[in-house]
Tab-separated table of C-alpha atoms in Angstrom:
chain	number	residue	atom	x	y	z
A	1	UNK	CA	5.582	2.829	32.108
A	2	UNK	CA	4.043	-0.149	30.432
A	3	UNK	CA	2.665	1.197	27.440
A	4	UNK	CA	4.620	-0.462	24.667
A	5	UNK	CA	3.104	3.029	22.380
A	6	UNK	CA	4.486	5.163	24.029
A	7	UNK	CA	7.644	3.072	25.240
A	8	UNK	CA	8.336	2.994	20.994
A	9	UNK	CA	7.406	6.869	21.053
A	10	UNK	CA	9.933	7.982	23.694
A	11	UNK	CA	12.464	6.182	22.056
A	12	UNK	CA	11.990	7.393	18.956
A	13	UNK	CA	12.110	10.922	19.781
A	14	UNK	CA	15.204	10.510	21.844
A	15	UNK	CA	17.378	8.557	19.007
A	16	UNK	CA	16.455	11.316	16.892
A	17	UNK	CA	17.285	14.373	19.111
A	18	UNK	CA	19.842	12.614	20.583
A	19	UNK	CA	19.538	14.598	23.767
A	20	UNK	CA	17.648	14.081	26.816
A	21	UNK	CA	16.465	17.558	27.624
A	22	UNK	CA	15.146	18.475	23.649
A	23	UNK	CA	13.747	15.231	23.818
A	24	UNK	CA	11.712	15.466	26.870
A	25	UNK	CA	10.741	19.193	25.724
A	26	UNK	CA	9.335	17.632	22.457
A	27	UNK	CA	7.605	14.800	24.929
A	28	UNK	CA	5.696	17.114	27.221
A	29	UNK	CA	7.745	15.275	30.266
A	30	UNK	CA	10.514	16.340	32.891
A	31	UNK	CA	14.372	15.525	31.692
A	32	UNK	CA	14.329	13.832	35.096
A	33	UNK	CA	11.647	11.290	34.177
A	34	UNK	CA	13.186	10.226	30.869
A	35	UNK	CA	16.302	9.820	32.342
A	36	UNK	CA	15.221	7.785	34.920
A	37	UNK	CA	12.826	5.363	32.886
A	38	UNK	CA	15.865	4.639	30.603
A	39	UNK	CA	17.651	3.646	33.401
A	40	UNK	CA	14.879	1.532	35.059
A	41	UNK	CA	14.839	-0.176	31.571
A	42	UNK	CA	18.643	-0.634	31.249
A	43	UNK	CA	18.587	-2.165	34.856
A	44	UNK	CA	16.393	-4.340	34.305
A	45	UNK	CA	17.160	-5.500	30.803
A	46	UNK	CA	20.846	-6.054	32.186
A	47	UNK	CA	21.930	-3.893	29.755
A	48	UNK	CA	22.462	-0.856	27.893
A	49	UNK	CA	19.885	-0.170	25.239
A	50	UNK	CA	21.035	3.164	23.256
A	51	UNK	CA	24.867	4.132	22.691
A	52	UNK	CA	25.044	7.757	24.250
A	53	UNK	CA	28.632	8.285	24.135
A	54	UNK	CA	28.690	10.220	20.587
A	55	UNK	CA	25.990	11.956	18.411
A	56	UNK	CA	23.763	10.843	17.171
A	57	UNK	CA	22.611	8.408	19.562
A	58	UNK	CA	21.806	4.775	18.136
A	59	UNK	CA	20.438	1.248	19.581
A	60	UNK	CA	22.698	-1.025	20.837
A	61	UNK	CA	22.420	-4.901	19.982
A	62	UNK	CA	20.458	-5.439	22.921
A	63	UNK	CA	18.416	-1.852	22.371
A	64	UNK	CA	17.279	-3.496	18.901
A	65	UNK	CA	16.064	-6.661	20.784
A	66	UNK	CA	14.211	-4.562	22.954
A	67	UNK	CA	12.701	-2.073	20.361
A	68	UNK	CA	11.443	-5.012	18.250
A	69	UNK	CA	9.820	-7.083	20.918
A	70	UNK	CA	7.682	-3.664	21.739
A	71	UNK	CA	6.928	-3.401	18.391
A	72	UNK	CA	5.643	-6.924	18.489
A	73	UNK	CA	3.942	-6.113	21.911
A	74	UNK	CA	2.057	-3.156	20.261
A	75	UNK	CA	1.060	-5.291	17.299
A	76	UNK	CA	-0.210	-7.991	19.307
A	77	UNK	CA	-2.142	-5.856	21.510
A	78	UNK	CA	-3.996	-4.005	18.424
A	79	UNK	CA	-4.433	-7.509	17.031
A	80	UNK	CA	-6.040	-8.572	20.033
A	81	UNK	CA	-8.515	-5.561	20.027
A	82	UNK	CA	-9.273	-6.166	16.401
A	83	UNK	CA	-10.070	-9.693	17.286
A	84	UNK	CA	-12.178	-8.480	20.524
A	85	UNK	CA	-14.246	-5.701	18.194
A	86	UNK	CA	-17.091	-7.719	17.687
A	87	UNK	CA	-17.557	-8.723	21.578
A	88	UNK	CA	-16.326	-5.354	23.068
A	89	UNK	CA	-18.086	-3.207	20.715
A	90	UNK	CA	-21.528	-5.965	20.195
A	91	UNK	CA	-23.103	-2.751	18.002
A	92	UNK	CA	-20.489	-1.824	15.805
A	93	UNK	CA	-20.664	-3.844	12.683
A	94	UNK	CA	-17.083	-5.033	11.204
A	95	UNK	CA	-15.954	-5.561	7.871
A	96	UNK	CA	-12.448	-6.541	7.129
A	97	UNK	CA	-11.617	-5.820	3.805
A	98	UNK	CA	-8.360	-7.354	1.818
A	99	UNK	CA	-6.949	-4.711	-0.803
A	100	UNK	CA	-3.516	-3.927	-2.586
A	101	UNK	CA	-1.853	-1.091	-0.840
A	102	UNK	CA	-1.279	0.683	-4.694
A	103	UNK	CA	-4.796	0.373	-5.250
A	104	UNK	CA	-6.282	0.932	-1.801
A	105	UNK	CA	-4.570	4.401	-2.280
A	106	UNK	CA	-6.482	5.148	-5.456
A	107	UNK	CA	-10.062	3.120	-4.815
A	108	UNK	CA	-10.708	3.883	-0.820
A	109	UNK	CA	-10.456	7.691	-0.777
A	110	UNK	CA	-13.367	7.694	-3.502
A	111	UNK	CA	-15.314	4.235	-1.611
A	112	UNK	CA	-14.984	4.714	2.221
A	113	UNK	CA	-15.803	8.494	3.131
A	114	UNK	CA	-19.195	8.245	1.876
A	115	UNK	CA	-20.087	4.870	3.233
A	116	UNK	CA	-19.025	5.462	6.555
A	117	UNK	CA	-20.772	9.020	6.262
A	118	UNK	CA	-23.960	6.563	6.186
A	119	UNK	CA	-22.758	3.653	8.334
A	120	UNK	CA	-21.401	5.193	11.474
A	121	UNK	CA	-22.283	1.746	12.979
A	122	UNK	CA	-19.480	0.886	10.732
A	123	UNK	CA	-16.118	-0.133	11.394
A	124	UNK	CA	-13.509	-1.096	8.364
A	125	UNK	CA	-10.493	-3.428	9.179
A	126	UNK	CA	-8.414	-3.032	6.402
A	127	UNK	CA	-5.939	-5.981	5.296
A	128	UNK	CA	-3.226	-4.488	2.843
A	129	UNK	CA	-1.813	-7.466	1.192
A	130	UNK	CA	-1.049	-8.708	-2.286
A	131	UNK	CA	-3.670	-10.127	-4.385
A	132	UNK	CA	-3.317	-13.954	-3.690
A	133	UNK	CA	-2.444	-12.909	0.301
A	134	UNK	CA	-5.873	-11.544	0.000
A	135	UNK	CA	-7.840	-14.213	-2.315
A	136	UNK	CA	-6.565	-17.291	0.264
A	137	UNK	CA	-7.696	-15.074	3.332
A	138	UNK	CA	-11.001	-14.433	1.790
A	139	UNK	CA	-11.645	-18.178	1.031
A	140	UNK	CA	-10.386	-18.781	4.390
A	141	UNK	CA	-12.524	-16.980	6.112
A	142	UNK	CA	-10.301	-14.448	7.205
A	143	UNK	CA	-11.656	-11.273	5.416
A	144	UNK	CA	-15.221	-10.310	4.306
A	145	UNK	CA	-14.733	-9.172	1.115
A	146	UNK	CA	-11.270	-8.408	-1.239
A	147	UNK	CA	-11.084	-4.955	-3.797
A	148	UNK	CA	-8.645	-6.495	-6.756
A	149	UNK	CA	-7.879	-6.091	-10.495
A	150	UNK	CA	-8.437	-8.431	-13.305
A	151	UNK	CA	-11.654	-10.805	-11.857
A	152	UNK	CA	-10.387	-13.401	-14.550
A	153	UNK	CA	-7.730	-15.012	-12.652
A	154	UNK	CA	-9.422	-15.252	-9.049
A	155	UNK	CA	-11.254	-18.664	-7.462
A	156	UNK	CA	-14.392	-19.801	-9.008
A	157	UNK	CA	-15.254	-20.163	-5.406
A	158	UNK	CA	-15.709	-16.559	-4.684
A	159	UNK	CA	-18.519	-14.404	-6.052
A	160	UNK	CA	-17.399	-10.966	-7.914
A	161	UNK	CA	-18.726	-7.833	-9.043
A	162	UNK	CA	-16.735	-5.757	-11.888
A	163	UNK	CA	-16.215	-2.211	-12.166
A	164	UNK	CA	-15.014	-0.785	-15.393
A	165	UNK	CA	-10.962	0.416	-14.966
A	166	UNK	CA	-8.930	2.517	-16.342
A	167	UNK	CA	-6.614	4.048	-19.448
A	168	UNK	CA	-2.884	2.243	-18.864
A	169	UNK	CA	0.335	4.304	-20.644
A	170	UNK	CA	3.737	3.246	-21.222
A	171	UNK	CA	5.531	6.478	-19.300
A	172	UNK	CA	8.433	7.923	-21.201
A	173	UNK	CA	10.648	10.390	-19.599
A	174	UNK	CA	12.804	13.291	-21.278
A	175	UNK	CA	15.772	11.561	-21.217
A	176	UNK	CA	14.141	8.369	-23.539
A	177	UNK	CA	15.004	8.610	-27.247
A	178	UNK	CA	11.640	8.501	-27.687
A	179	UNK	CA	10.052	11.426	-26.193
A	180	UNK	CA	8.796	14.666	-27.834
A	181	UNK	CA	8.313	18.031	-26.786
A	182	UNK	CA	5.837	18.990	-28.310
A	183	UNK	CA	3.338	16.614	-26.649
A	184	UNK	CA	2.043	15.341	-23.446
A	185	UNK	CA	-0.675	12.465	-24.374
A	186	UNK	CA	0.474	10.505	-27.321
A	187	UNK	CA	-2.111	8.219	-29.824
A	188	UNK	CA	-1.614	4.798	-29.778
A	189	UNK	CA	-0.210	4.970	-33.283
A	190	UNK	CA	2.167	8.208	-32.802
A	191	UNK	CA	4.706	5.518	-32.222
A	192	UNK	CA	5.671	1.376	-32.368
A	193	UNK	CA	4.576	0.011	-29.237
A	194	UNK	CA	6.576	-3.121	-30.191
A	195	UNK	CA	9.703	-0.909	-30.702
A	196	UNK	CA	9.080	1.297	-27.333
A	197	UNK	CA	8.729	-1.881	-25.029
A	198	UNK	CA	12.388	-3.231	-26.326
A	199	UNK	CA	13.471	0.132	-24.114
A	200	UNK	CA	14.747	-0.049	-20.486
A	201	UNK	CA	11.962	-0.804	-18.390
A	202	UNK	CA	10.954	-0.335	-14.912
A	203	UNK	CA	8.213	-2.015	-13.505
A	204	UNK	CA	6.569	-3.677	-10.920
A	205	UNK	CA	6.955	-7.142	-9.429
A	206	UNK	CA	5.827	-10.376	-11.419
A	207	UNK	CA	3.099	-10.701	-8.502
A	208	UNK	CA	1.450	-7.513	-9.421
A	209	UNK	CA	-2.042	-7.339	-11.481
A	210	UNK	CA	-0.386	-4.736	-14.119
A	211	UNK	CA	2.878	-7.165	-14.377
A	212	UNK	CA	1.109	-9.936	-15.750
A	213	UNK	CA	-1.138	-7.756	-18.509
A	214	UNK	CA	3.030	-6.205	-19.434
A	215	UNK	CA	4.121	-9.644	-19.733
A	216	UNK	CA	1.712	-10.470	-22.186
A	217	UNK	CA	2.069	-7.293	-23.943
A	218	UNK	CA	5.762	-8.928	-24.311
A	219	UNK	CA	4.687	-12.256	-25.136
A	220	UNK	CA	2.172	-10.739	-27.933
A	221	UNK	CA	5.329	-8.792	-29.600
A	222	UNK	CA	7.908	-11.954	-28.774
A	223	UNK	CA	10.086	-9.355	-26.813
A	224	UNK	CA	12.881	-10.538	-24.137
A	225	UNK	CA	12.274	-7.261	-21.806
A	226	UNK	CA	15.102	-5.315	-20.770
A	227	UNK	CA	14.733	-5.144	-17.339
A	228	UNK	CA	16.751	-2.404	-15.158
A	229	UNK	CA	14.520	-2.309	-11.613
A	230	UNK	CA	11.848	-4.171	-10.568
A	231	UNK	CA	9.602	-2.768	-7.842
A	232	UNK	CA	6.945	-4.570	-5.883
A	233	UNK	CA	4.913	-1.196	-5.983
A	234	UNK	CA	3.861	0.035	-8.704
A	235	UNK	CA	4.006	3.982	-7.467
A	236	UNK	CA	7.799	3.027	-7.091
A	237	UNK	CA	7.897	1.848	-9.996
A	238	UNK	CA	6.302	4.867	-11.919
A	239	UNK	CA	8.107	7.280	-10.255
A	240	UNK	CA	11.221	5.837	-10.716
A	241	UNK	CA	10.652	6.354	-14.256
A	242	UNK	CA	9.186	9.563	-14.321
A	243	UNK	CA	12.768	10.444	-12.739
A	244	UNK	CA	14.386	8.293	-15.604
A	245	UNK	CA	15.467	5.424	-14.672
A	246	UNK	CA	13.422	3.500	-17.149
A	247	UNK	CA	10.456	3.678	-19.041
A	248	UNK	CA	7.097	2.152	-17.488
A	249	UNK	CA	3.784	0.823	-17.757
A	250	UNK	CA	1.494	2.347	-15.647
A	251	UNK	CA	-2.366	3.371	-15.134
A	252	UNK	CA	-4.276	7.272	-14.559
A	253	UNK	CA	-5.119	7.022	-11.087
A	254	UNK	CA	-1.534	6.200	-10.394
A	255	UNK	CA	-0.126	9.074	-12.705
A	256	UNK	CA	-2.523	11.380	-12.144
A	257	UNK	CA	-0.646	11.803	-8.303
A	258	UNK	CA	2.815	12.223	-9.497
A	259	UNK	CA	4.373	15.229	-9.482
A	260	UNK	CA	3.974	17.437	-12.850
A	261	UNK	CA	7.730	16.782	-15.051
A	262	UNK	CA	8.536	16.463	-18.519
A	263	UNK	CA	7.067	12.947	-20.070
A	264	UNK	CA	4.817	11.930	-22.715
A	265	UNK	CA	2.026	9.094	-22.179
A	266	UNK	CA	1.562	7.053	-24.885
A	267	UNK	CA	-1.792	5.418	-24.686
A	268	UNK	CA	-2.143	1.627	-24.930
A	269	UNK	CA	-5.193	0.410	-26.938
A	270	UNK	CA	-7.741	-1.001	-24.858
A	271	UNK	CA	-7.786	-4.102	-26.111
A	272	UNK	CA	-3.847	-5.013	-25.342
A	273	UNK	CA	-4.252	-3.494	-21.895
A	274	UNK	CA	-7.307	-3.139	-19.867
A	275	UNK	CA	-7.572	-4.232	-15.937
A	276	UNK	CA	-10.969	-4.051	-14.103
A	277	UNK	CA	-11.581	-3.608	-10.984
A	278	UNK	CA	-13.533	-6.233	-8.524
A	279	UNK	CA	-14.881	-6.434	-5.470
A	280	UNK	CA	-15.572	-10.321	-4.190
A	281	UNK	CA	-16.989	-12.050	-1.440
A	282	UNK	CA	-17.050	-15.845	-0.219
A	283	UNK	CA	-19.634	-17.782	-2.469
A	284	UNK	CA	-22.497	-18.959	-0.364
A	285	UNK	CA	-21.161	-16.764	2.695
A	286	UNK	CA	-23.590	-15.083	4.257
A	287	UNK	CA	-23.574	-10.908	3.371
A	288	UNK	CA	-24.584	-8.198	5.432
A	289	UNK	CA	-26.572	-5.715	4.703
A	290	UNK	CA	-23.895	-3.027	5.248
A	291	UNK	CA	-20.946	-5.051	3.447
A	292	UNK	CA	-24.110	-5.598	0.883
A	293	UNK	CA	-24.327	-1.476	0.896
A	294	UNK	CA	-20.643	-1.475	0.488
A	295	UNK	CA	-20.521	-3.619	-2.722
A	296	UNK	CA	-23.256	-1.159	-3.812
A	297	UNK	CA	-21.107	1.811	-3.287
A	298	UNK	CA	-18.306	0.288	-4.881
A	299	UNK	CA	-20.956	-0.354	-7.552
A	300	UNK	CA	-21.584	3.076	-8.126
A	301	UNK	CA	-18.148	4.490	-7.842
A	302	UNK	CA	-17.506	7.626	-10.470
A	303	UNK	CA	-13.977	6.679	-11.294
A	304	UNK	CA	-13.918	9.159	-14.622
């Protein structure tokens, strides 16, 4: 067995049953066989790699060793495909796209199933890291093209096409002072945005697109924020205070997949808080016609 997959897979099944025979039941393979592949492993590791002498079972010292370096075997091995794509596969297209994991979650569902649909010749390598991750591996060379919010602070040398955003609320949960019954959406002017933003707050991490429009919202009022969490996403973050921890500043498409509780969303005028979304590529590098369809579908994205 020198499948570092399936090497991970065993052993993740057997920590959590923490017995041989369920675990081999739940493999599709003989008790006998995963018995006897642990021990080939111990004996020629040296050493013992899981604790079996109480419930539930758990890595030793040496077992974490061993479980990280196959993780870093599997990586490397799908990193090597990846890399191999366009000379194993000569008539499959790639694109490697950079995007925020947040956002990915909300933009791809709505961008990729159609293209693909059309492209089948198609294949998307998507790079999920934050914005300036992805701006430095796009100018690099690294990535095609990079899906990000508020085109205004990214590299004059890449080329960008906007697409309108979205509504952005403060969230306040039942427990605030400042919630009412009575309502779900609030106006802009049902309450003192200045006074609501000296709350608690909960938000994401001073890297984050959204961060930097809240710290100006604080900046424009001359408020010290009272910070209780920070959270580098921004889902976290929102759901952390839809549970109460803190109020929050957050957008639709990330509220409108939380779980229905007892809040009120006060809408933030436009012109205080309004992020676009963007989808750039390299200036003067040259553009596919597929990733050329794909900035066309992003183009024509219904994000109502």
């Amino acid at each position: 067995m020198n499948d570092p997959e399936a090497l991970l897979h065993y052993l993740d099944v057997l920590l959590k049953e923490s017995n041989f025979t369920k675990a081999a039941r739940e493999l599709y393979i003989s008790q006998p066989y995963l018995t006897q592949l642990i021990k080939r492993i111990e004996k020629k590791l040296g050493t013992k790699i899981i604790n079996r002498d109480r419930i539930p079972f758990s890595l030793t010292e040496a077992g974490m060793i061993y479980y990280k370096y196959l993780e870093n075997i599997s990586y490397s091995d799908q990193q090597l495909d990846r890399d191999l794509a366009p000379y194993t596969q000569p008539n499959k297209e790639i694109i490697k796209l950079g995007i925020l994991e947040s956002l990915g979650s909300f933009l791809l569902p709505r961008l990729l199933p159609s293209f693909l649909q059309k492209n089948p010749n198609v294949e998307i390598q998507l790079f999920e890291n934050s914005p300036r991750k992805n701006e430095t591996n796009l100018l690099n060379g690294d990535i095609d093209c990079y899906i990000g919010q508020t085109p205004e602070t990214i590299s004059h040398d890449l080329d960008y096409l906007v697409k309108n955003g979205e509504q952005y609320y403060v969230v306040i949960p039942q427990n605030s002072p400042y919630f009412r019954s009575d309502k779900f959406i609030l106006e802009a002017d049902d309450l003192d945005l200045k006074e609501v933003l000296q709350a608690p707050m909960v938000l994401s991490a001073s890297e984050s697109a959204i961060r930097h429009q809240v710290n100006g919202l604080f900046q424009k009022f001359h408020i010290k924020p009272c910070i209780v969490l920070e959270s580098k996403s921004i889902i976290t973050a929102t759901d952390l205070a839809l549970r109460g921890v803190g109020l929050t500043v957050s957008s639709a498409s990330i509220l409108s997949r939380m779980r229905q509780t007892p809040v009120n969303l006060l809408k933030i005028d436009e012109n205080l808080i309004y992020i676009n979304f963007f989808i750039a590529t390299k200036k003067e590098a040259k553009i596919s016609s597929s990733l050329q369809e794909l900035i066309e579908e992003f183009k024509n994205l219904d994000l109502s």
